[in-house]
């Protein structure tokens, strides 16, 4: 059987598109700009379980995403993490943090309840992010947006 | 000026030794086996700010550490994260987690207060970890323990 996105990630996130290795998700939580990369490989739980070539590819995709998030949001800090205590499928969080955000300096995982985006907010955020991701990167990584 | 370990990391951790790129620290908190890699590069805050060769090297060192932690502790989950909301110097957490641990499934950052190791506990943990790290790895990464 091929790779299937974990049910909980489907519920909590919006699928934005695909890098060569990973699915790109946006967490449905307007409190923090928060993206997740999920390598499309079966039965992976830990970063070091990925084959080396996949690890390097994930690092490239993470770099690309981090660069776009930084350009758009100018965060005080990015929080990048593979935790997976609740969702065992390997996934890599990328969270934009500001000194004044509601959880600062605590981590976002398990902090209060998600506040869903309005439709207008969602279009604003996804529009900027997808445009930035689709610009030709100097690293040659191709991002394909999901067409509805 | 060359790389200097952040004061807060010095206070909270025990320095175990060096990989080619990173310092290896053990968090002084007996609630969780918890190591930190700190790339010895000046003025780094984010993973994607490291030069690409350094990023790949950090990934190799993280793999090596994760493999040793898994071999020794057989965790239910590893939590690997670059957060840095309190300590701006780039550092990569590696935390051994169990379904029954005191914080599960919450993240460990900001959870309660650290419980320092006793001297006997410290010798037990560092002894096993250093022995595992010093075994010749198939990846050719060399780890040098800090001699007191």
Short mmCIF file of C-alpha atoms in Angstrom, two decimals:
data_model
loop_
_atom_site.label_atom_id
_atom_site.label_comp_id
_atom_site.label_asym_id
_atom_site.label_seq_id
_atom_site.Cartn_x
_atom_site.Cartn_y
_atom_site.Cartn_z
CA UNK A 1 0.00 0.00 0.00
CA UNK A 2 1.27 3.46 -0.79
CA UNK A 3 1.61 6.50 1.46
CA UNK A 4 -1.59 7.82 3.04
CA UNK A 5 -1.74 11.04 5.06
CA UNK A 6 -2.67 10.43 8.71
CA UNK A 7 -6.34 11.07 9.48
CA UNK A 8 -5.58 13.55 12.27
CA UNK A 9 -3.38 15.67 9.97
CA UNK A 10 -6.20 15.67 7.39
CA UNK A 11 -8.61 16.91 10.05
CA UNK A 12 -6.42 19.61 11.57
CA UNK A 13 -4.75 20.96 8.43
CA UNK A 14 -5.32 22.26 4.95
CA UNK A 15 -3.31 20.56 2.22
CA UNK A 16 -1.50 23.20 0.16
CA UNK A 17 0.52 21.09 -2.26
CA UNK A 18 3.55 18.91 -2.81
CA UNK A 19 7.31 19.16 -2.87
CA UNK A 20 9.15 16.28 -4.55
CA UNK A 21 9.22 14.37 -1.25
CA UNK A 22 6.76 16.01 1.13
CA UNK A 23 3.19 17.13 1.35
CA UNK A 24 2.85 20.72 2.58
CA UNK A 25 0.08 21.37 5.09
CA UNK A 26 -1.15 24.55 6.76
CA UNK A 27 -2.36 24.11 10.32
CA UNK A 28 -5.90 25.43 10.70
CA UNK A 29 -4.93 27.75 13.55
CA UNK A 30 -4.92 31.48 12.94
CA UNK A 31 -2.98 32.15 16.16
CA UNK A 32 0.30 31.18 14.47
CA UNK A 33 1.43 30.87 10.84
CA UNK A 34 2.18 27.16 11.04
CA UNK A 35 3.15 24.76 8.24
CA UNK A 36 3.91 21.06 8.32
CA UNK A 37 5.98 18.94 5.94
CA UNK A 38 5.03 15.26 5.74
CA UNK A 39 7.48 13.07 3.78
CA UNK A 40 5.37 10.81 1.55
CA UNK A 41 6.99 7.61 2.73
CA UNK A 42 5.18 4.71 4.37
CA UNK A 43 5.60 3.76 8.03
CA UNK A 44 8.07 6.48 8.99
CA UNK A 45 8.05 7.74 12.56
CA UNK A 46 11.52 9.19 13.13
CA UNK A 47 13.75 11.44 11.02
CA UNK A 48 16.67 9.03 11.20
CA UNK A 49 14.50 6.20 9.81
CA UNK A 50 14.27 7.96 6.44
CA UNK A 51 16.80 6.89 3.84
CA UNK A 52 19.70 9.32 3.67
CA UNK A 53 18.72 10.75 0.28
CA UNK A 54 15.23 11.42 1.61
CA UNK A 55 16.68 13.11 4.70
CA UNK A 56 18.72 15.46 2.53
CA UNK A 57 15.68 16.15 0.33
CA UNK A 58 13.55 16.91 3.41
CA UNK A 59 16.23 19.31 4.58
CA UNK A 60 16.11 21.12 1.22
CA UNK A 61 12.33 21.37 1.37
CA UNK A 62 12.48 22.59 4.96
CA UNK A 63 15.02 25.25 3.94
CA UNK A 64 12.81 26.40 1.11
CA UNK A 65 9.75 26.60 3.37
CA UNK A 66 11.70 28.36 6.14
CA UNK A 67 13.05 30.90 3.66
CA UNK A 68 9.54 31.66 2.33
CA UNK A 69 8.05 31.92 5.83
CA UNK A 70 10.85 34.26 6.85
CA UNK A 71 10.39 36.45 3.77
CA UNK A 72 6.62 36.74 4.28
CA UNK A 73 6.27 36.90 8.05
CA UNK A 74 9.64 38.17 9.28
CA UNK A 75 9.38 36.09 12.45
CA UNK A 76 11.33 36.74 15.63
CA UNK A 77 11.94 32.97 15.68
CA UNK A 78 11.07 29.89 13.70
CA UNK A 79 10.28 26.75 15.68
CA UNK A 80 11.14 23.65 13.63
CA UNK A 81 10.32 20.32 15.21
CA UNK A 82 9.62 16.64 14.69
CA UNK A 83 7.59 15.68 17.77
CA UNK A 84 4.86 13.21 16.88
CA UNK A 85 3.65 12.30 20.37
CA UNK A 86 0.03 12.43 19.20
CA UNK A 87 0.38 11.73 15.47
CA UNK A 88 2.93 8.96 14.91
CA UNK A 89 3.37 9.62 11.16
CA UNK A 90 6.65 11.50 10.65
CA UNK A 91 5.96 15.22 10.16
CA UNK A 92 8.06 18.35 10.57
CA UNK A 93 6.50 21.47 12.08
CA UNK A 94 7.53 24.98 10.96
CA UNK A 95 5.98 27.60 13.23
CA UNK A 96 6.37 31.38 12.91
CA UNK A 97 6.84 32.91 16.34
CA UNK A 98 6.80 36.50 17.59
CA UNK A 99 7.84 37.92 20.93
CA UNK A 100 4.26 39.17 21.36
CA UNK A 101 2.37 36.04 20.28
CA UNK A 102 -0.19 34.47 22.59
CA UNK A 103 2.01 31.53 23.63
CA UNK A 104 5.44 33.18 23.71
CA UNK A 105 7.92 31.92 24.92
CA UNK A 106 6.14 28.59 25.46
CA UNK A 107 5.96 26.08 22.60
CA UNK A 108 2.72 26.02 20.59
CA UNK A 109 2.07 22.28 20.89
CA UNK A 110 -0.70 21.68 23.39
CA UNK A 111 -1.12 25.40 24.02
CA UNK A 112 -4.81 26.31 24.29
CA UNK A 113 -7.19 25.60 21.44
CA UNK A 114 -6.74 26.27 17.72
CA UNK A 115 -8.63 29.27 16.32
CA UNK A 116 -9.69 28.44 12.75
CA UNK A 117 -8.99 30.95 9.98
CA UNK A 118 -11.87 32.85 8.40
CA UNK A 119 -12.18 32.27 4.67
CA UNK A 120 -10.70 35.72 3.97
CA UNK A 121 -7.75 35.12 6.31
CA UNK A 122 -7.14 31.74 4.74
CA UNK A 123 -7.04 33.18 1.23
CA UNK A 124 -4.69 35.94 2.37
CA UNK A 125 -2.22 33.56 3.99
CA UNK A 126 -2.31 30.75 1.44
CA UNK A 127 -2.12 33.23 -1.45
CA UNK A 128 1.09 34.79 -0.20
CA UNK A 129 2.65 31.51 0.80
CA UNK A 130 1.89 29.68 -2.45
CA UNK A 131 3.12 32.61 -4.55
CA UNK A 132 6.38 32.65 -2.61
CA UNK A 133 6.82 28.87 -2.83
CA UNK A 134 6.16 28.81 -6.56
CA UNK A 135 8.81 31.41 -7.36
CA UNK A 136 11.76 29.69 -8.95
CA UNK A 137 14.07 28.85 -6.04
CA UNK A 138 17.81 28.98 -6.49
CA UNK A 139 17.90 25.42 -5.14
CA UNK A 140 15.82 24.01 -7.99
CA UNK A 141 13.17 22.58 -5.67
CA UNK A 142 9.79 22.44 -7.40
CA UNK A 143 6.60 23.03 -5.47
CA UNK A 144 3.23 22.12 -6.99
CA UNK A 145 0.12 23.62 -5.47
CA UNK A 146 -2.91 21.43 -5.01
CA UNK A 147 -5.58 22.36 -7.52
CA UNK A 148 -9.06 22.18 -6.06
CA UNK B 1 35.69 36.39 17.90
CA UNK B 2 35.14 32.66 17.70
CA UNK B 3 32.15 30.57 18.78
CA UNK B 4 31.19 30.73 22.46
CA UNK B 5 28.52 28.53 24.03
CA UNK B 6 25.54 30.52 25.32
CA UNK B 7 25.64 31.17 29.08
CA UNK B 8 22.21 29.63 29.69
CA UNK B 9 23.21 26.38 27.94
CA UNK B 10 26.35 26.27 30.09
CA UNK B 11 24.21 26.66 33.22
CA UNK B 12 21.50 24.13 32.34
CA UNK B 13 23.60 21.44 30.70
CA UNK B 14 26.65 19.26 31.06
CA UNK B 15 29.10 19.37 28.15
CA UNK B 16 29.84 15.81 26.99
CA UNK B 17 32.06 16.39 24.00
CA UNK B 18 32.34 17.40 20.37
CA UNK B 19 31.33 16.17 16.95
CA UNK B 20 33.16 17.73 14.00
CA UNK B 21 30.57 20.54 13.88
CA UNK B 22 28.59 20.48 17.12
CA UNK B 23 29.06 20.47 20.84
CA UNK B 24 27.07 17.74 22.55
CA UNK B 25 25.32 18.70 25.78
CA UNK B 26 23.26 16.69 28.26
CA UNK B 27 20.39 18.58 29.86
CA UNK B 28 20.65 18.44 33.66
CA UNK B 29 17.13 17.03 34.00
CA UNK B 30 16.70 13.44 35.13
CA UNK B 31 13.02 13.40 34.11
CA UNK B 32 13.97 12.87 30.45
CA UNK B 33 17.12 11.64 28.68
CA UNK B 34 17.70 14.88 26.77
CA UNK B 35 20.67 15.86 24.61
CA UNK B 36 21.37 19.05 22.68
CA UNK B 37 23.58 19.64 19.65
CA UNK B 38 24.98 23.15 19.27
CA UNK B 39 26.72 23.84 15.94
CA UNK B 40 29.95 25.71 16.77
CA UNK B 41 29.25 28.56 14.39
CA UNK B 42 28.98 32.22 15.39
CA UNK B 43 25.74 34.18 15.33
CA UNK B 44 23.46 31.40 14.11
CA UNK B 45 19.83 31.43 15.16
CA UNK B 46 17.98 29.40 12.53
CA UNK B 47 18.76 26.09 10.85
CA UNK B 48 18.44 27.55 7.36
CA UNK B 49 21.05 30.23 8.18
CA UNK B 50 23.77 27.57 8.42
CA UNK B 51 25.80 27.02 5.25
CA UNK B 52 24.53 23.99 3.34
CA UNK B 53 27.58 21.83 4.14
CA UNK B 54 27.08 22.58 7.83
CA UNK B 55 23.39 21.69 7.58
CA UNK B 56 24.26 18.31 6.09
CA UNK B 57 26.91 17.76 8.76
CA UNK B 58 24.44 18.65 11.53
CA UNK B 59 21.99 16.16 10.04
CA UNK B 60 24.67 13.43 10.15
CA UNK B 61 25.48 14.26 13.77
CA UNK B 62 21.79 14.29 14.67
CA UNK B 63 21.37 10.87 13.03
CA UNK B 64 24.28 9.49 14.96
CA UNK B 65 22.95 10.85 18.25
CA UNK B 66 19.39 9.67 17.52
CA UNK B 67 20.67 6.19 16.68
CA UNK B 68 22.64 5.97 19.95
CA UNK B 69 19.74 7.29 22.03
CA UNK B 70 17.42 4.76 20.38
CA UNK B 71 19.82 1.90 20.99
CA UNK B 72 20.28 2.79 24.67
CA UNK B 73 16.83 3.99 25.70
CA UNK B 74 14.44 2.35 23.21
CA UNK B 75 12.13 5.36 23.32
CA UNK B 76 8.49 5.32 22.28
CA UNK B 77 9.28 8.58 20.47
CA UNK B 78 12.15 10.96 19.92
CA UNK B 79 11.35 14.67 19.95
CA UNK B 80 13.84 16.57 17.77
CA UNK B 81 13.46 20.32 17.70
CA UNK B 82 15.09 23.67 17.03
CA UNK B 83 13.03 26.09 19.13
CA UNK B 84 15.22 28.77 20.69
CA UNK B 85 12.55 31.06 22.10
CA UNK B 86 14.58 31.49 25.30
CA UNK B 87 18.13 30.81 24.10
CA UNK B 88 18.69 32.46 20.71
CA UNK B 89 21.87 30.51 19.88
CA UNK B 90 20.99 27.76 17.39
CA UNK B 91 20.65 24.41 19.16
CA UNK B 92 18.89 21.16 18.34
CA UNK B 93 17.08 19.25 21.09
CA UNK B 94 16.93 15.42 21.10
CA UNK B 95 14.55 14.20 23.80
CA UNK B 96 13.75 10.58 24.63
CA UNK B 97 10.05 10.19 25.31
CA UNK B 98 7.95 7.37 26.73
CA UNK B 99 4.19 6.92 26.83
CA UNK B 100 4.42 6.87 30.63
CA UNK B 101 6.75 9.84 31.15
CA UNK B 102 5.71 12.71 33.41
CA UNK B 103 4.93 15.14 30.57
CA UNK B 104 3.48 12.76 27.96
CA UNK B 105 2.05 13.66 25.46
CA UNK B 106 2.90 17.33 26.10
CA UNK B 107 6.25 18.69 24.93
CA UNK B 108 8.99 18.94 27.55
CA UNK B 109 9.89 22.60 26.97
CA UNK B 110 8.47 24.71 29.77
CA UNK B 111 7.02 21.63 31.50
CA UNK B 112 7.53 21.87 35.28
CA UNK B 113 10.99 22.18 36.76
CA UNK B 114 14.12 20.22 35.91
CA UNK B 115 15.15 17.55 38.43
CA UNK B 116 18.97 17.39 38.51
CA UNK B 117 20.68 14.01 38.21
CA UNK B 118 22.42 12.52 41.24
CA UNK B 119 26.13 11.88 40.70
CA UNK B 120 25.46 8.14 40.35
CA UNK B 121 22.66 8.68 37.82
CA UNK B 122 24.85 11.06 35.86
CA UNK B 123 27.70 8.57 35.65
CA UNK B 124 25.30 5.82 34.59
CA UNK B 125 23.74 7.89 31.78
CA UNK B 126 26.87 9.60 30.48
CA UNK B 127 28.85 6.34 30.64
CA UNK B 128 26.42 4.50 28.39
CA UNK B 129 25.95 7.41 26.02
CA UNK B 130 29.64 8.18 25.57
CA UNK B 131 30.50 4.51 25.02
CA UNK B 132 27.82 4.25 22.35
CA UNK B 133 28.89 7.50 20.65
CA UNK B 134 32.55 6.50 20.60
CA UNK B 135 31.89 3.17 18.86
CA UNK B 136 33.04 3.42 15.27
CA UNK B 137 29.96 4.52 13.35
CA UNK B 138 29.35 3.32 9.83
CA UNK B 139 28.99 6.98 8.84
CA UNK B 140 32.58 7.83 9.79
CA UNK B 141 31.50 10.61 12.18
CA UNK B 142 34.01 11.03 14.97
CA UNK B 143 32.93 11.97 18.47
CA UNK B 144 35.46 13.16 21.01
CA UNK B 145 34.52 13.12 24.65
CA UNK B 146 35.47 16.06 26.82
CA UNK B 147 38.26 15.11 29.17
CA UNK B 148 37.89 16.65 32.59
#
